[in-house]
Coordinates of N, CA and C in Angstrom, one line a residue:
M1 N -154.6 161.9 -178.3 CA -154.5 163.3 -178.7 C -153.0 163.7 -178.9
F2 N -152.8 164.7 -179.6 CA -151.4 165.0 -179.8 C -151.2 166.5 -180.0
T3 N -150.0 167.0 -179.6 CA -149.6 168.4 -179.9 C -148.2 168.3 -180.3
S4 N -147.7 169.4 -180.9 CA -146.3 169.4 -181.2 C -145.6 170.4 -180.3
V5 N -144.7 169.9 -179.5 CA -144.2 170.7 -178.4 C -142.6 170.8 -178.3
P6 N -141.9 171.2 -179.4 CA -140.5 171.4 -179.2 C -140.3 172.5 -178.3
V7 N -139.3 172.4 -177.3 CA -139.1 173.5 -176.4 C -137.7 174.2 -176.8
P8 N -137.8 175.3 -177.5 CA -136.5 175.9 -178.0 C -135.7 176.5 -176.9
M9 N -134.4 176.6 -177.1 CA -133.4 177.1 -176.2 C -133.5 178.6 -176.3
L10 N -133.1 179.3 -175.2 CA -133.2 180.8 -175.2 C -132.4 181.4 -176.3
N11 N -131.2 180.8 -176.6 CA -130.4 181.4 -177.7 C -131.0 181.3 -179.1
S12 N -132.1 180.6 -179.2 CA -132.7 180.4 -180.5 C -133.8 181.5 -180.8
L13 N -133.9 182.4 -179.8 CA -135.0 183.4 -179.9 C -135.1 184.1 -181.2
L14 N -134.0 184.7 -181.7 CA -134.1 185.4 -182.9 C -134.4 184.5 -184.1
T15 N -133.7 183.3 -184.2 CA -133.9 182.4 -185.3 C -135.4 181.9 -185.3
R16 N -135.9 181.5 -184.2 CA -137.2 181.0 -184.1 C -138.3 182.0 -184.4
R17 N -138.0 183.2 -183.9 CA -139.0 184.3 -184.1 C -139.0 184.7 -185.6
S18 N -137.8 184.7 -186.2 CA -137.8 185.1 -187.6 C -138.4 184.0 -188.4
L19 N -138.3 182.7 -188.0 CA -138.9 181.6 -188.8 C -140.4 181.8 -188.8
L20 N -141.0 182.1 -187.6 CA -142.4 182.2 -187.5 C -143.0 183.3 -188.3
T21 N -142.2 184.4 -188.5 CA -142.7 185.5 -189.2 C -142.8 185.2 -190.7
S22 N -142.1 184.2 -191.1 CA -142.1 183.8 -192.5 C -143.1 182.7 -192.9
V23 N -143.8 182.2 -191.8 CA -144.8 181.2 -192.1 C -146.2 181.8 -192.0
A24 N -147.0 181.6 -193.0 CA -148.3 182.2 -193.1 C -149.3 181.3 -192.3
P25 N -149.8 181.7 -191.1 CA -150.6 180.9 -190.3 C -152.0 180.8 -191.0
V26 N -152.6 179.6 -190.8 CA -153.9 179.4 -191.3 C -154.9 179.9 -190.3
G27 N -156.9 181.1 -189.3 CA -157.8 181.4 -188.2 C -158.8 181.8 -188.5
W28 N -163.0 186.2 -182.3 CA -163.5 185.1 -181.8 C -164.4 185.7 -180.8
C29 N -165.2 186.0 -179.5 CA -166.1 186.9 -178.9 C -165.9 186.9 -177.4
C30 N -166.3 187.4 -176.6 CA -165.9 187.6 -175.2 C -165.6 186.4 -174.4
A31 N -165.1 186.6 -173.2 CA -164.7 185.4 -172.3 C -165.6 184.3 -172.3
A32 N -165.1 183.1 -172.8 CA -165.8 181.9 -172.8 C -167.0 181.9 -173.6
G33 N -167.2 182.9 -174.5 CA -168.4 183.0 -175.3 C -169.7 183.0 -174.5
G34 N -169.6 183.5 -173.2 CA -170.8 183.5 -172.4 C -171.1 182.2 -171.7
R35 N -170.2 181.3 -171.9 CA -170.3 179.9 -171.3 C -169.8 180.0 -169.8
A36 N -170.4 179.3 -168.9 CA -169.9 179.2 -167.6 C -168.6 178.5 -167.5
P37 N -167.7 178.8 -166.6 CA -166.4 178.2 -166.6 C -166.5 176.7 -166.3
S38 N -165.6 175.9 -166.9 CA -165.6 174.4 -166.8 C -165.2 174.1 -165.4
S39 N -165.8 173.0 -164.8 CA -165.3 172.4 -163.6 C -164.2 171.5 -164.0
P40 N -163.3 171.2 -163.0 CA -162.2 170.2 -163.3 C -162.8 168.9 -163.9
A41 N -163.9 168.4 -163.4 CA -164.4 167.2 -163.9 C -164.9 167.3 -165.4
D42 N -165.5 168.5 -165.7 CA -165.9 168.8 -167.1 C -164.6 168.8 -168.0
L43 N -163.6 169.5 -167.5 CA -162.4 169.6 -168.3 C -161.8 168.2 -168.7
M44 N -161.8 167.3 -167.7 CA -161.3 166.0 -167.9 C -162.1 165.3 -169.0
K45 N -163.4 165.4 -169.0 CA -164.2 164.8 -170.0 C -164.0 165.3 -171.4
R46 N -163.7 166.6 -171.4 CA -163.6 167.3 -172.7 C -162.3 167.0 -173.5
I47 N -161.3 166.6 -172.7 CA -160.0 166.4 -173.3 C -160.0 165.1 -174.1
G48 N -160.0 165.1 -175.4 CA -160.0 164.0 -176.2 C -159.8 164.3 -177.7
G49 N -159.2 163.4 -178.4 CA -158.9 163.6 -179.9 C -157.7 164.5 -180.1
P50 N -157.5 165.0 -181.3 CA -156.4 165.9 -181.6 C -156.5 167.2 -180.8
I51 N -155.4 167.8 -180.4 CA -155.4 169.0 -179.7 C -154.5 170.0 -180.5
M52 N -155.1 171.2 -180.7 CA -154.3 172.2 -181.4 C -153.5 173.0 -180.4
A53 N -152.2 172.9 -180.4 CA -151.3 173.7 -179.6 C -150.9 174.9 -180.5
I54 N -151.1 176.1 -179.9 CA -150.9 177.3 -180.7 C -149.4 177.7 -180.8
P55 N -148.8 177.7 -182.0 CA -147.4 178.2 -182.1 C -147.5 179.7 -182.4
T56 N -147.1 180.5 -181.5 CA -147.3 181.9 -181.6 C -146.7 182.5 -182.9
P57 N -147.5 183.1 -183.8 CA -147.0 183.7 -185.0 C -146.6 185.1 -184.8
F58 N -145.7 185.6 -185.6 CA -145.2 187.0 -185.5 C -145.3 187.8 -186.8
N59 N -145.5 189.1 -186.6 CA -145.5 190.0 -187.8 C -144.0 190.3 -188.1
R60 N -143.8 191.0 -189.2 CA -142.5 191.3 -189.7 C -141.7 192.2 -188.7
D61 N -142.5 193.0 -187.9 CA -141.9 193.9 -186.9 C -141.7 193.2 -185.6
D62 N -141.9 191.9 -185.5 CA -141.7 191.1 -184.3 C -142.8 191.2 -183.3
S63 N -143.9 191.9 -183.7 CA -145.0 192.0 -182.8 C -145.8 190.7 -183.0
V64 N -146.6 190.3 -182.0 CA -147.4 189.1 -182.1 C -148.5 189.2 -183.1
D65 N -148.6 188.3 -184.0 CA -149.7 188.3 -185.1 C -151.0 187.7 -184.5
Y66 N -151.7 188.5 -183.8 CA -152.9 187.9 -183.2 C -154.0 187.5 -184.2
Q67 N -154.0 188.1 -185.4 CA -154.9 187.7 -186.4 C -154.5 186.3 -186.9
G68 N -153.2 186.0 -186.9 CA -152.8 184.7 -187.3 C -153.3 183.7 -186.3
V69 N -153.4 184.0 -185.0 CA -153.9 183.1 -184.0 C -155.4 182.8 -184.4
R70 N -156.1 183.9 -184.7 CA -157.5 183.8 -185.0 C -157.7 182.9 -186.3
N71 N -156.8 183.0 -187.2 CA -156.9 182.2 -188.4 C -156.7 180.8 -188.1
M72 N -155.7 180.5 -187.2 CA -155.5 179.1 -186.9 C -156.7 178.4 -186.2
V73 N -157.3 179.2 -185.3 CA -158.5 178.6 -184.6 C -159.6 178.4 -185.6
K74 N -159.8 179.4 -186.5 CA -160.9 179.3 -187.5 C -160.7 178.0 -188.3
L75 N -159.5 177.7 -188.7 CA -159.2 176.5 -189.5 C -159.5 175.3 -188.7
G76 N -159.0 175.3 -187.4 CA -159.2 174.2 -186.6 C -160.7 173.9 -186.3
L77 N -161.5 174.9 -186.0 CA -162.9 174.7 -185.8 C -163.6 174.1 -187.0
A78 N -163.2 174.6 -188.2 CA -163.8 174.1 -189.4 C -163.5 172.6 -189.7
H79 N -162.4 172.1 -189.0 CA -162.0 170.7 -189.2 C -162.3 169.9 -188.0
G80 N -163.1 170.4 -187.1 CA -163.5 169.5 -186.0 C -162.6 169.5 -184.8
I81 N -161.6 170.3 -184.7 CA -160.8 170.3 -183.5 C -161.5 170.9 -182.3
R82 N -161.6 170.2 -181.2 CA -162.4 170.7 -180.1 C -161.6 171.0 -178.8
V83 N -160.3 171.0 -178.9 CA -159.4 171.4 -177.8 C -158.3 172.3 -178.3
Y84 N -158.1 173.4 -177.7 CA -157.0 174.4 -178.1 C -156.2 174.7 -176.9
Q85 N -154.9 174.8 -177.0 CA -154.1 175.0 -175.8 C -152.9 175.9 -176.1
L86 N -152.5 176.7 -175.1 CA -151.2 177.3 -175.2 C -150.2 176.4 -174.4
T87 N -149.0 176.4 -174.8 CA -148.0 175.6 -174.1 C -146.7 176.4 -174.2
A88 N -145.9 176.5 -173.1 CA -144.8 177.3 -173.0 C -143.8 177.1 -174.2
G89 N -143.7 175.9 -174.7 CA -142.7 175.6 -175.8 C -143.2 176.1 -177.1
D90 N -144.3 175.5 -177.7 CA -144.8 175.9 -179.0 C -145.3 177.3 -179.0
S91 N -145.8 177.8 -177.9 CA -146.3 179.2 -177.9 C -145.2 180.2 -177.7
Q92 N -144.0 179.8 -177.7 CA -142.8 180.7 -177.7 C -142.8 181.7 -176.5
Y93 N -143.1 181.2 -175.3 CA -143.1 182.0 -174.1 C -141.7 182.7 -173.9
H94 N -140.7 182.0 -174.3 CA -139.3 182.5 -174.2 C -139.1 183.8 -174.9
A95 N -139.9 184.1 -176.0 CA -139.8 185.2 -176.8 C -140.9 186.3 -176.5
L96 N -141.7 186.0 -175.5 CA -142.8 186.9 -175.2 C -142.7 187.6 -173.9
G97 N -143.2 188.8 -173.7 CA -143.3 189.4 -172.4 C -144.5 188.9 -171.7
Y98 N -144.6 189.1 -170.4 CA -145.8 188.6 -169.7 C -147.1 189.2 -170.2
E99 N -147.1 190.5 -170.5 CA -148.3 191.1 -171.0 C -148.7 190.5 -172.4
E100 N -147.7 190.2 -173.2 CA -148.0 189.6 -174.5 C -148.6 188.2 -174.3
I101 N -148.1 187.4 -173.3 CA -148.7 186.1 -173.0 C -150.2 186.2 -172.5
K102 N -150.4 187.2 -171.7 CA -151.8 187.5 -171.3 C -152.7 187.8 -172.4
Q103 N -152.2 188.7 -173.3 CA -153.0 189.1 -174.5 C -153.2 187.9 -175.4
L104 N -152.2 187.1 -175.6 CA -152.3 185.9 -176.4 C -153.4 185.0 -175.8
T105 N -153.5 184.8 -174.5 CA -154.5 184.0 -173.9 C -155.9 184.6 -174.1
R106 N -156.0 185.9 -174.0 CA -157.3 186.6 -174.2 C -157.8 186.4 -175.7
V107 N -156.8 186.5 -176.6 CA -157.2 186.4 -178.0 C -157.6 184.9 -178.3
L108 N -156.9 184.0 -177.8 CA -157.3 182.6 -178.0 C -158.7 182.3 -177.5
V109 N -159.0 182.7 -176.2 CA -160.3 182.5 -175.6 C -161.4 183.1 -176.5
E110 N -161.2 184.4 -176.9 CA -162.2 185.1 -177.7 C -162.3 184.5 -179.1
A111 N -161.2 184.0 -179.6 CA -161.3 183.3 -181.0 C -162.1 182.1 -180.9
V112 N -161.9 181.2 -179.9 CA -162.7 180.0 -179.7 C -164.1 180.3 -179.4
G113 N -164.4 181.4 -178.7 CA -165.7 181.8 -178.4 C -166.7 180.8 -177.9
G114 N -166.2 180.0 -177.0 CA -167.1 179.0 -176.4 C -167.5 177.8 -177.2
R115 N -166.9 177.7 -178.4 CA -167.2 176.6 -179.3 C -166.3 175.4 -179.1
A116 N -165.3 175.5 -178.3 CA -164.4 174.4 -178.0 C -163.8 174.7 -176.6
T117 N -162.9 173.8 -176.2 CA -162.2 173.9 -174.9 C -160.9 174.6 -175.1
V118 N -160.6 175.5 -174.2 CA -159.4 176.3 -174.2 C -158.6 176.0 -172.9
I119 N -157.3 175.6 -173.1 CA -156.4 175.4 -172.0 C -155.3 176.4 -172.0
A120 N -155.3 177.3 -171.0 CA -154.2 178.3 -170.9 C -153.0 177.6 -170.4
A121 N -151.8 178.3 -170.3 CA -150.6 177.6 -169.8 C -149.7 178.6 -169.1
T122 N -149.1 178.1 -168.0 CA -148.0 178.9 -167.3 C -146.7 178.7 -168.0
G123 N -145.8 179.5 -167.7 CA -144.4 179.3 -168.1 C -143.6 178.8 -166.9
A124 N -142.2 178.9 -167.0 CA -141.3 178.6 -165.9 C -141.3 179.7 -165.0
W125 N -142.3 179.9 -164.2 CA -142.5 181.1 -163.4 C -142.4 180.8 -161.9
W126 N -142.2 181.9 -161.1 CA -142.3 181.8 -159.7 C -143.7 181.7 -159.2
T127 N -144.0 181.4 -158.0 CA -145.3 181.1 -157.5 C -146.3 182.3 -157.7
A128 N -145.9 183.5 -157.3 CA -146.7 184.6 -157.4 C -147.2 184.9 -158.8
R129 N -146.3 184.8 -159.8 CA -146.6 185.1 -161.2 C -147.6 184.0 -161.7
A130 N -147.3 182.7 -161.3 CA -148.1 181.6 -161.8 C -149.5 181.8 -161.2
V131 N -149.7 182.2 -160.0 CA -151.0 182.4 -159.4 C -151.7 183.6 -160.0
D132 N -151.0 184.7 -160.3 CA -151.5 185.8 -161.0 C -152.1 185.4 -162.3
Y133 N -151.3 184.7 -163.1 CA -151.7 184.3 -164.4 C -152.9 183.3 -164.3
A134 N -152.9 182.4 -163.4 CA -154.0 181.5 -163.2 C -155.3 182.2 -163.0
K135 N -155.3 183.2 -162.2 CA -156.5 184.0 -161.9 C -156.9 184.8 -163.2
F136 N -155.9 185.3 -163.9 CA -156.2 186.0 -165.1 C -156.9 185.1 -166.2
A137 N -156.3 183.9 -166.3 CA -156.8 182.9 -167.3 C -158.2 182.5 -167.0
E138 N -158.5 182.3 -165.7 CA -159.9 181.9 -165.3 C -160.8 183.0 -165.5
A139 N -160.4 184.2 -165.2 CA -161.3 185.4 -165.4 C -161.6 185.7 -166.9
T140 N -160.6 185.4 -167.7 CA -160.7 185.6 -169.1 C -161.6 184.6 -169.8
G141 N -161.8 183.4 -169.2 CA -162.7 182.4 -169.7 C -162.0 181.1 -170.2
A142 N -160.7 180.9 -169.8 CA -160.1 179.6 -170.1 C -160.8 178.5 -169.3
D143 N -160.9 177.3 -170.0 CA -161.5 176.2 -169.3 C -160.6 175.4 -168.4
G144 N -159.3 175.5 -168.6 CA -158.3 174.8 -167.8 C -157.0 175.5 -167.9
L145 N -156.1 175.1 -167.0 CA -154.7 175.7 -167.0 C -153.7 174.6 -166.9
Q146 N -152.8 174.6 -167.9 CA -151.6 173.7 -167.9 C -150.5 174.4 -167.1
V147 N -150.0 173.7 -166.1 CA -149.0 174.2 -165.2 C -147.7 173.5 -165.4
F148 N -146.7 174.3 -165.9 CA -145.4 173.7 -166.1 C -144.7 173.5 -164.8
V149 N -144.2 172.2 -164.6 CA -143.6 171.9 -163.3 C -142.3 172.7 -163.1
P150 N -142.2 173.3 -161.9 CA -141.0 174.1 -161.6 C -139.9 173.3 -161.2
R151 N -138.7 173.9 -161.1 CA -137.6 173.2 -160.5 C -137.7 173.4 -159.0
G152 N -137.1 172.4 -158.3 CA -137.2 172.5 -156.8 C -137.4 171.2 -156.2
S153 N -137.5 171.2 -154.9 CA -137.7 170.0 -154.1 C -139.1 169.5 -154.3
E154 N -139.3 168.2 -154.0 CA -140.7 167.6 -154.1 C -141.7 168.4 -153.3
Q155 N -141.3 168.8 -152.1 CA -142.3 169.6 -151.3 C -142.5 170.9 -151.9
G156 N -141.5 171.6 -152.5 CA -141.7 172.8 -153.1 C -142.6 172.8 -154.3
I157 N -142.5 171.7 -155.1 CA -143.3 171.5 -156.3 C -144.8 171.3 -155.8
L158 N -145.0 170.5 -154.8 CA -146.3 170.3 -154.3 C -146.9 171.6 -153.8
D159 N -146.2 172.4 -153.1 CA -146.7 173.7 -152.6 C -147.0 174.6 -153.7
Y160 N -146.2 174.5 -154.8 CA -146.5 175.4 -156.0 C -147.8 175.0 -156.6
Y161 N -148.1 173.7 -156.8 CA -149.3 173.3 -157.4 C -150.5 173.6 -156.5
R162 N -150.3 173.4 -155.2 CA -151.4 173.7 -154.3 C -151.8 175.1 -154.2
A163 N -150.8 176.0 -154.3 CA -151.1 177.4 -154.3 C -151.9 177.8 -155.5
I164 N -151.6 177.3 -156.7 CA -152.4 177.6 -157.9 C -153.8 177.0 -157.7
A165 N -153.9 175.7 -157.3 CA -155.2 175.1 -157.1 C -156.1 175.9 -156.2
E166 N -155.5 176.4 -155.1 CA -156.3 177.2 -154.2 C -156.8 178.5 -154.7
A167 N -156.1 179.0 -155.7 CA -156.4 180.3 -156.3 C -157.5 180.4 -157.3
V168 N -157.7 179.2 -158.0 CA -158.7 179.1 -159.0 C -159.6 177.9 -158.9
R169 N -160.7 177.9 -159.7 CA -161.6 176.8 -159.6 C -161.5 175.9 -160.8
I170 N -160.8 176.3 -161.9 CA -160.7 175.5 -163.1 C -159.7 174.4 -162.9
G171 N -159.9 173.4 -163.8 CA -159.0 172.2 -163.7 C -157.6 172.5 -164.1
L172 N -156.6 171.7 -163.5 CA -155.2 171.9 -163.8 C -154.7 170.7 -164.6
V173 N -153.8 171.0 -165.5 CA -153.1 170.0 -166.3 C -151.6 170.0 -166.0
L174 N -151.1 168.9 -165.6 CA -149.7 168.8 -165.3 C -148.8 168.8 -166.6
H175 N -147.6 169.4 -166.5 CA -146.8 169.5 -167.7 C -145.3 169.4 -167.2
G176 N -144.6 168.4 -167.7 CA -143.2 168.2 -167.4 C -142.9 166.8 -167.1
N177 N -141.6 166.6 -166.8 CA -141.1 165.3 -166.5 C -141.2 165.1 -165.0
I178 N -142.3 164.4 -164.6 CA -142.6 164.3 -163.2 C -142.5 162.8 -162.8
S179 N -141.8 162.6 -161.7 CA -141.6 161.2 -161.3 C -142.9 160.5 -160.9
L180 N -143.0 159.2 -161.0 CA -144.2 158.5 -160.6 C -144.5 158.7 -159.1
P181 N -143.5 158.7 -158.2 CA -143.8 159.0 -156.8 C -144.4 160.4 -156.6
L182 N -143.9 161.4 -157.3 CA -144.4 162.7 -157.1 C -145.8 162.8 -157.8
L183 N -146.0 162.1 -158.9 CA -147.3 162.1 -159.5 C -148.4 161.5 -158.5
E184 N -148.0 160.5 -157.8 CA -148.9 159.9 -156.8 C -149.4 161.0 -155.8
K185 N -148.5 161.9 -155.4 CA -148.8 163.0 -154.5 C -149.6 164.1 -155.2
L186 N -149.2 164.4 -156.4 CA -149.9 165.5 -157.1 C -151.4 165.2 -157.4
I187 N -151.7 163.9 -157.6 CA -153.1 163.6 -157.9 C -154.0 163.7 -156.6
G188 N -153.3 163.9 -155.5 CA -154.1 164.2 -154.3 C -154.7 165.6 -154.3
I189 N -154.3 166.4 -155.3 CA -154.9 167.7 -155.5 C -156.1 167.5 -156.4
E190 N -157.3 167.8 -155.9 CA -158.5 167.4 -156.6 C -158.7 168.0 -157.9
S191 N -158.2 169.3 -158.1 CA -158.4 169.9 -159.4 C -157.4 169.5 -160.4
V192 N -156.4 168.7 -160.1 CA -155.4 168.2 -161.1 C -156.1 167.0 -161.8
V193 N -156.5 167.2 -163.0 CA -157.3 166.3 -163.8 C -156.7 165.8 -165.1
A194 N -155.6 166.3 -165.4 CA -155.0 165.9 -166.7 C -153.5 166.1 -166.7
M195 N -152.8 165.6 -167.8 CA -151.4 165.7 -167.9 C -151.0 165.7 -169.3
K196 N -150.1 166.6 -169.7 CA -149.5 166.6 -171.0 C -148.1 166.0 -170.9
E197 N -147.9 164.9 -171.6 CA -146.7 164.1 -171.5 C -145.7 164.5 -172.6
D198 N -144.5 164.8 -172.3 CA -143.5 165.2 -173.3 C -142.1 164.5 -173.1
V199 N -142.2 163.3 -172.6 CA -140.9 162.7 -172.2 C -140.5 161.6 -173.1
T200 N -140.9 160.3 -172.9 CA -140.6 159.2 -173.8 C -141.8 158.3 -173.9
E201 N -141.7 157.4 -174.9 CA -142.9 156.5 -175.0 C -143.0 155.6 -173.8
K202 N -141.9 155.1 -173.2 CA -142.0 154.3 -172.0 C -142.7 155.0 -170.9
Y203 N -142.3 156.3 -170.7 CA -142.8 157.1 -169.6 C -144.3 157.3 -169.9
Y204 N -144.7 157.5 -171.1 CA -146.1 157.7 -171.5 C -146.9 156.5 -171.2
F205 N -146.4 155.3 -171.6 CA -147.1 154.1 -171.3 C -147.2 153.8 -169.8
D206 N -146.1 154.1 -169.1 CA -146.2 153.8 -167.7 C -147.2 154.7 -167.0
I207 N -147.3 156.0 -167.3 CA -148.2 156.8 -166.6 C -149.7 156.6 -167.1
Q208 N -149.8 156.1 -168.3 CA -151.2 155.7 -168.8 C -151.7 154.5 -168.0
R209 N -150.8 153.5 -167.8 CA -151.2 152.3 -167.1 C -151.5 152.7 -165.7
K210 N -150.7 153.5 -165.1 CA -150.8 153.7 -163.6 C -151.9 154.8 -163.3
F211 N -152.0 155.9 -164.1 CA -152.8 157.0 -163.8 C -153.9 157.3 -164.8
G212 N -154.1 156.4 -165.8 CA -155.0 156.7 -166.9 C -156.4 156.9 -166.5
R213 N -156.8 156.3 -165.4 CA -158.2 156.4 -164.9 C -158.4 157.7 -164.1
R214 N -157.3 158.2 -163.5 CA -157.4 159.4 -162.7 C -157.2 160.6 -163.5
L215 N -156.3 160.6 -164.5 CA -156.0 161.7 -165.3 C -156.3 161.5 -166.8
A216 N -156.7 162.6 -167.5 CA -156.8 162.6 -168.9 C -155.3 162.9 -169.4
I217 N -154.7 161.9 -170.0 CA -153.3 162.1 -170.4 C -153.1 162.2 -171.9
F218 N -152.5 163.2 -172.3 CA -152.3 163.3 -173.8 C -150.8 163.6 -174.0
C219 N -150.3 163.1 -175.2 CA -148.9 163.2 -175.5 C -148.6 164.3 -176.4
G220 N -147.4 164.9 -176.2 CA -146.9 165.9 -177.2 C -146.1 165.3 -178.3
G221 N -145.9 166.0 -179.4 CA -145.1 165.4 -180.5 C -145.9 165.3 -181.8
Q222 N -145.5 164.4 -182.6 CA -146.0 164.3 -184.0 C -147.2 163.3 -184.0
K223 N -147.8 163.2 -185.2 CA -149.0 162.3 -185.3 C -148.7 160.9 -184.9
W224 N -147.5 160.4 -185.2 CA -147.2 159.0 -184.8 C -147.3 158.7 -183.3
R225 N -147.0 159.7 -182.5 CA -147.2 159.5 -181.1 C -148.7 159.5 -180.7
Y226 N -149.5 160.2 -181.4 CA -150.9 160.2 -181.2 C -151.4 158.8 -181.5
L227 N -151.0 158.2 -182.6 CA -151.4 156.9 -183.1 C -150.9 155.8 -182.1
V228 N -149.7 156.0 -181.6 CA -149.1 155.0 -180.6 C -150.0 155.0 -179.4
G229 N -150.5 156.2 -179.0 CA -151.3 156.3 -177.8 C -152.7 155.8 -177.9
Q230 N -153.2 155.6 -179.1 CA -154.6 155.3 -179.3 C -155.0 154.0 -178.5
P231 N -154.2 152.9 -178.5 CA -154.6 151.7 -177.8 C -154.8 152.0 -176.3
Y232 N -154.2 153.1 -175.8 CA -154.3 153.5 -174.4 C -155.4 154.5 -174.2
E233 N -156.2 154.7 -175.2 CA -157.4 155.5 -175.2 C -157.0 157.0 -174.9
S234 N -155.9 157.4 -175.4 CA -155.5 158.8 -175.2 C -156.3 159.7 -176.1

């Protein structure tokens, strides 16, 4: 599976936001379309094939183009895409307020309408905000939550993921450059069932070999990375 996940720098906010307003995006009904929330085990089984990461589109007045999000999902569903995700990079969290991120999450869930899997995503947030968003995403109907690894000590990172895992029942997706020793500890959290890899091909191969049976691992980037990952059943 693949996504495209460049993480823009903060000083590119105006340029990136202006770029997205010039791109015409190609695109739903209440939380999870009436479907019961996914268990972590269900989420792991559902992650497969191409994944559509939502690049937040903007209107000319810099407001979020939520209809553009609906258009993207509509096109994806028509072409058989079965997993949709937010991600702090592509989804332009650096250019969004917290309420905008929550509304983006709600619109994505409603757009998919239970016809495919939706993975919400945290940003580079402190614990209380990440927990608040996790509860919101679950209540809204997201099937899983991608959690961006915070900066800090190994114990601090473990405590961060544990706090989120204790707050919700949906499966968690790891996201970030996480050392293999730390990964060994993080998979001790039962609801951690997947990982989005954004590092290097060697890192991707290493974690697939070591953790591929425990985690559904998918790589970010262009189509060639998806094809490279195919022999590893990504």
